[in-house]
Short mmCIF file of C-alpha atoms in Angstrom, two decimals:
data_model
loop_
_atom_site.label_atom_id
_atom_site.label_comp_id
_atom_site.label_asym_id
_atom_site.label_seq_id
_atom_site.Cartn_x
_atom_site.Cartn_y
_atom_site.Cartn_z
CA MET A 1 -0.19 0.44 0.48
CA ALA A 2 1.13 3.57 -1.13
CA ARG A 3 1.21 6.42 1.35
CA GLN A 4 -1.06 9.04 1.17
CA LEU A 5 -0.34 11.13 -1.53
CA PRO A 6 -1.73 14.88 -0.67
CA TYR A 7 -4.95 16.78 -1.62
CA HIS A 8 -3.05 19.06 -4.04
CA THR A 9 -1.42 16.67 -5.89
CA ILE A 10 -4.72 14.82 -5.68
CA ARG A 11 -6.21 17.72 -7.45
CA GLU A 12 -3.79 17.29 -10.23
CA ILE A 13 -4.34 14.18 -10.12
CA PHE A 14 -7.41 14.69 -11.43
CA ALA A 15 -7.60 17.40 -13.24
CA ARG A 16 -5.49 16.20 -15.87
CA PHE A 17 -8.27 12.93 -15.22
CA HIS A 18 -10.53 16.27 -16.23
CA ALA A 19 -8.26 16.68 -19.46
CA ALA A 20 -7.91 14.46 -21.22
CA GLU A 21 -11.65 12.41 -20.99
CA PRO A 22 -14.14 15.06 -19.59
CA GLU A 23 -17.22 12.90 -19.91
CA PRO A 24 -15.74 9.75 -18.86
CA LYS A 25 -18.96 7.34 -19.68
CA GLY A 26 -18.69 3.15 -17.53
CA GLU A 27 -18.92 0.08 -20.67
CA LEU A 28 -21.48 -1.88 -19.62
CA GLU A 29 -24.43 -1.79 -22.33
CA HIS A 30 -28.26 -0.52 -20.65
CA LEU A 31 -31.28 0.73 -22.24
CA ASN A 32 -32.54 3.30 -19.09
CA ALA A 33 -32.33 2.48 -14.72
CA TYR A 34 -33.71 -1.27 -15.00
CA THR A 35 -31.27 -2.46 -17.96
CA LEU A 36 -28.21 -1.02 -16.32
CA LEU A 37 -28.86 -1.96 -12.21
CA VAL A 38 -29.31 -5.92 -14.33
CA ALA A 39 -26.70 -5.64 -16.47
CA VAL A 40 -23.84 -3.90 -13.16
CA ALA A 41 -25.43 -7.24 -11.27
CA LEU A 42 -25.54 -9.90 -13.53
CA SER A 43 -21.21 -8.11 -14.56
CA ALA A 44 -19.90 -9.45 -10.89
CA GLN A 45 -17.11 -11.93 -11.78
CA ALA A 46 -17.47 -10.97 -14.84
CA THR A 47 -16.04 -9.02 -17.28
CA ASP A 48 -18.06 -5.70 -18.91
CA ALA A 49 -17.58 -7.77 -22.74
CA GLY A 50 -19.05 -11.03 -21.56
CA VAL A 51 -22.10 -8.82 -19.97
CA ASN A 52 -23.07 -7.46 -23.45
CA LYS A 53 -22.49 -9.99 -25.62
CA ALA A 54 -25.93 -11.72 -23.89
CA THR A 55 -27.17 -8.59 -22.51
CA ARG A 56 -27.78 -7.24 -26.54
CA ALA A 57 -30.43 -9.89 -27.68
CA LEU A 58 -31.92 -10.37 -23.69
CA PHE A 59 -32.62 -6.09 -23.39
CA LYS A 60 -34.71 -6.19 -27.01
CA VAL A 61 -37.52 -8.36 -25.68
CA ALA A 62 -36.19 -7.38 -21.33
CA ASP A 63 -35.81 -4.22 -20.94
CA THR A 64 -37.59 -3.32 -18.18
CA PRO A 65 -39.04 -6.20 -15.01
CA GLN A 66 -42.58 -6.89 -15.93
CA LYS A 67 -41.36 -8.04 -19.33
CA MET A 68 -38.65 -10.13 -17.64
CA LEU A 69 -40.99 -12.11 -15.30
CA ASP A 70 -42.79 -12.35 -18.35
CA LEU A 71 -39.99 -13.72 -19.49
CA GLY A 72 -39.05 -16.45 -18.08
CA GLU A 73 -36.19 -17.72 -15.21
CA GLU A 74 -35.51 -20.19 -18.11
CA ALA A 75 -35.76 -18.06 -20.78
CA LEU A 76 -33.51 -15.59 -19.13
CA THR A 77 -30.77 -18.39 -18.33
CA GLN A 78 -30.80 -19.09 -22.08
CA HIS A 79 -29.05 -15.44 -22.61
CA ILE A 80 -27.01 -14.87 -19.77
CA LYS A 81 -25.71 -19.00 -19.52
CA THR A 82 -21.76 -17.35 -21.41
CA ILE A 83 -21.55 -15.27 -17.53
CA GLY A 84 -20.03 -16.88 -14.36
CA LEU A 85 -22.55 -17.75 -12.18
CA TYR A 86 -25.72 -17.05 -15.03
CA ARG A 87 -28.19 -19.57 -12.77
CA ASN A 88 -27.61 -17.84 -9.56
CA LYS A 89 -27.66 -14.60 -10.87
CA ALA A 90 -31.20 -15.52 -13.10
CA LYS A 91 -32.55 -16.28 -10.16
CA ASN A 92 -31.68 -13.39 -8.67
CA VAL A 93 -33.03 -11.33 -11.29
CA MET A 94 -36.26 -12.39 -11.36
CA LYS A 95 -36.94 -12.04 -7.53
CA MET A 96 -35.64 -8.27 -8.60
CA ALA A 97 -38.27 -7.96 -10.56
CA ARG A 98 -41.00 -9.37 -9.43
CA ILE A 99 -40.16 -6.54 -5.83
CA LEU A 100 -40.12 -4.23 -8.28
CA VAL A 101 -42.91 -4.76 -9.41
CA ASP A 102 -44.81 -5.57 -6.30
CA ASP A 103 -43.11 -2.63 -3.73
CA TYR A 104 -42.07 -0.26 -6.72
CA GLY A 105 -44.75 -0.32 -10.06
CA GLY A 106 -41.42 -0.81 -11.90
CA GLU A 107 -39.12 1.51 -11.15
CA VAL A 108 -35.58 1.54 -9.40
CA PRO A 109 -35.89 3.01 -5.71
CA SER A 110 -32.72 6.16 -5.85
CA SER A 111 -32.06 4.99 -3.02
CA ARG A 112 -28.56 3.13 -1.53
CA ALA A 113 -30.60 1.02 0.64
CA ALA A 114 -33.01 0.26 -0.69
CA LEU A 115 -31.51 -0.53 -3.73
CA GLN A 116 -29.09 -2.60 -1.26
CA ALA A 117 -32.26 -4.77 -0.34
CA LEU A 118 -32.71 -6.11 -4.00
CA PRO A 119 -31.44 -9.50 -4.75
CA GLY A 120 -28.09 -10.12 -6.20
CA VAL A 121 -27.53 -6.42 -4.71
CA GLY A 122 -24.47 -5.34 -3.09
CA ARG A 123 -23.15 -1.93 -2.26
CA LYS A 124 -20.91 -1.64 -5.38
CA THR A 125 -23.94 -1.93 -7.81
CA ALA A 126 -26.56 -0.12 -5.82
CA ASN A 127 -23.57 2.91 -6.10
CA VAL A 128 -22.77 2.07 -9.53
CA VAL A 129 -26.44 2.59 -10.56
CA LEU A 130 -26.79 5.56 -8.65
CA ASN A 131 -23.68 6.88 -10.28
CA MET A 132 -24.28 6.64 -13.40
CA TRP A 133 -27.80 6.77 -13.40
CA TRP A 134 -29.07 9.75 -11.02
CA SER A 135 -25.64 11.80 -11.54
CA HIS A 136 -24.38 10.84 -7.73
CA PRO A 137 -21.14 10.98 -6.53
CA ALA A 138 -21.64 7.31 -5.44
CA GLN A 139 -18.16 5.71 -4.65
CA ALA A 140 -18.46 1.78 -6.52
CA VAL A 141 -14.85 -0.04 -5.83
CA ASP A 142 -14.27 -2.79 -7.43
CA THR A 143 -10.83 -4.96 -8.17
CA HIS A 144 -9.16 -1.67 -10.08
CA ILE A 145 -10.55 0.92 -8.51
CA PHE A 146 -8.97 -1.34 -4.90
CA ARG A 147 -5.80 -1.38 -7.05
CA VAL A 148 -5.26 1.64 -8.64
CA GLY A 149 -5.99 3.47 -5.00
CA ASN A 150 -3.26 1.54 -3.20
CA ARG A 151 -0.74 1.89 -5.53
CA THR A 152 -0.74 5.52 -6.48
CA GLY A 153 -1.12 6.37 -2.93
CA ILE A 154 -5.11 8.52 -4.48
CA ALA A 155 -6.92 5.75 -2.09
CA PRO A 156 -5.07 3.79 -0.02
CA GLY A 157 -7.23 1.48 2.14
CA LYS A 158 -7.19 -2.35 2.94
CA ASP A 159 -10.27 -3.12 1.84
CA VAL A 160 -12.77 -1.33 -0.55
CA ASP A 161 -14.71 0.09 2.37
CA ALA A 162 -11.86 1.72 4.05
CA VAL A 163 -10.75 2.68 0.01
CA GLU A 164 -14.23 4.48 -0.79
CA ARG A 165 -14.11 6.68 2.02
CA ALA A 166 -10.33 7.87 1.91
CA ILE A 167 -11.80 8.77 -2.37
CA GLU A 168 -14.37 10.35 -0.29
CA ASP A 169 -12.10 11.87 1.62
CA ASN A 170 -9.56 12.86 -0.45
CA VAL A 171 -10.46 13.57 -4.45
CA PRO A 172 -12.39 16.98 -4.72
CA ALA A 173 -15.60 17.35 -4.78
CA GLU A 174 -15.52 18.51 -8.57
CA TYR A 175 -14.56 15.48 -9.75
CA GLN A 176 -16.23 13.06 -6.62
CA ARG A 177 -19.32 12.28 -9.52
CA HIS A 178 -17.04 11.13 -12.64
CA ALA A 179 -13.81 10.25 -9.84
CA HIS A 180 -14.25 6.87 -10.23
CA HIS A 181 -15.22 5.99 -13.98
CA TRP A 182 -11.35 7.58 -14.61
CA LEU A 183 -10.47 4.97 -11.55
CA ILE A 184 -11.78 2.30 -13.88
CA LEU A 185 -10.78 3.46 -17.07
CA HIS A 186 -7.70 3.77 -16.17
CA GLY A 187 -6.60 0.45 -13.76
CA ARG A 188 -8.50 -0.93 -16.68
CA TYR A 189 -6.32 -0.02 -19.71
CA ILE A 190 -2.99 1.97 -18.70
CA CYS A 191 -2.00 1.25 -14.68
CA LEU A 192 -2.60 -3.12 -14.79
CA ALA A 193 -2.42 -5.48 -11.95
CA ARG A 194 0.66 -7.92 -13.84
CA LYS A 195 2.53 -5.44 -15.79
CA PRO A 196 1.56 -1.46 -15.36
CA ARG A 197 1.72 0.86 -18.54
CA CYS A 198 3.85 3.19 -16.39
CA PRO A 199 5.67 5.18 -19.87
CA ASP A 200 1.99 5.16 -20.99
CA CYS A 201 0.49 7.00 -17.29
CA LEU A 202 -1.08 10.19 -17.51
CA ILE A 203 0.31 10.27 -13.87
CA ARG A 204 3.25 9.10 -13.74
CA ASP A 205 5.29 11.50 -12.29
CA LEU A 206 3.02 12.36 -9.18
CA CYS A 207 2.09 8.87 -8.76
CA ALA A 208 3.54 6.52 -4.96
CA TYR A 209 3.53 3.52 -7.08
CA GLU A 210 7.76 2.56 -6.55
CA ASP A 211 7.90 -0.20 -8.41
CA LYS A 212 7.29 1.64 -11.93
CA THR A 213 7.73 -0.18 -14.88
CA PRO A 214 10.87 1.57 -17.00
#
């Protein structure tokens, strides 16, 4: 775990991220709040690309909770069988659809507590939906953000909750909304797990990582 970078350094890091990509976007394909929620729930222990491949056809026939219920669990399973843990995920998606129809009139709630109460939805999934759909400054810490936060010194922490708090505490307010997307994309394409692409990194001179690749 790297040392915590000072505030002025973190501000400069996010100023550079913003200059390079002012409006970073998540890579999960979706049509509305419901399809976003389903896509994020399906993405646990799976790649965004793999989820997108499975959901393109699915969302053409089931883009609301009621349509998902009408589709049925067996048909849903066939759509998502290329995704890891697909049987359990299919059960959760169907249970989620039933709750959304019965308790929320088919709408996706905009409260973290309500989202986390849904089957198959944890804090990370709830934060992604809050951030991407409602533009809340919620920080969804995945493996990429955990690695980048600790390696760079932007948001060091022993677990995902600590890293989430560190982002909230140390990233300037004007960069909070897009912080998790900048960090995810940086981890996915530059600050790789096994061999980070330090020569291509736009924050190389600011990063606290001591074992930079030449």
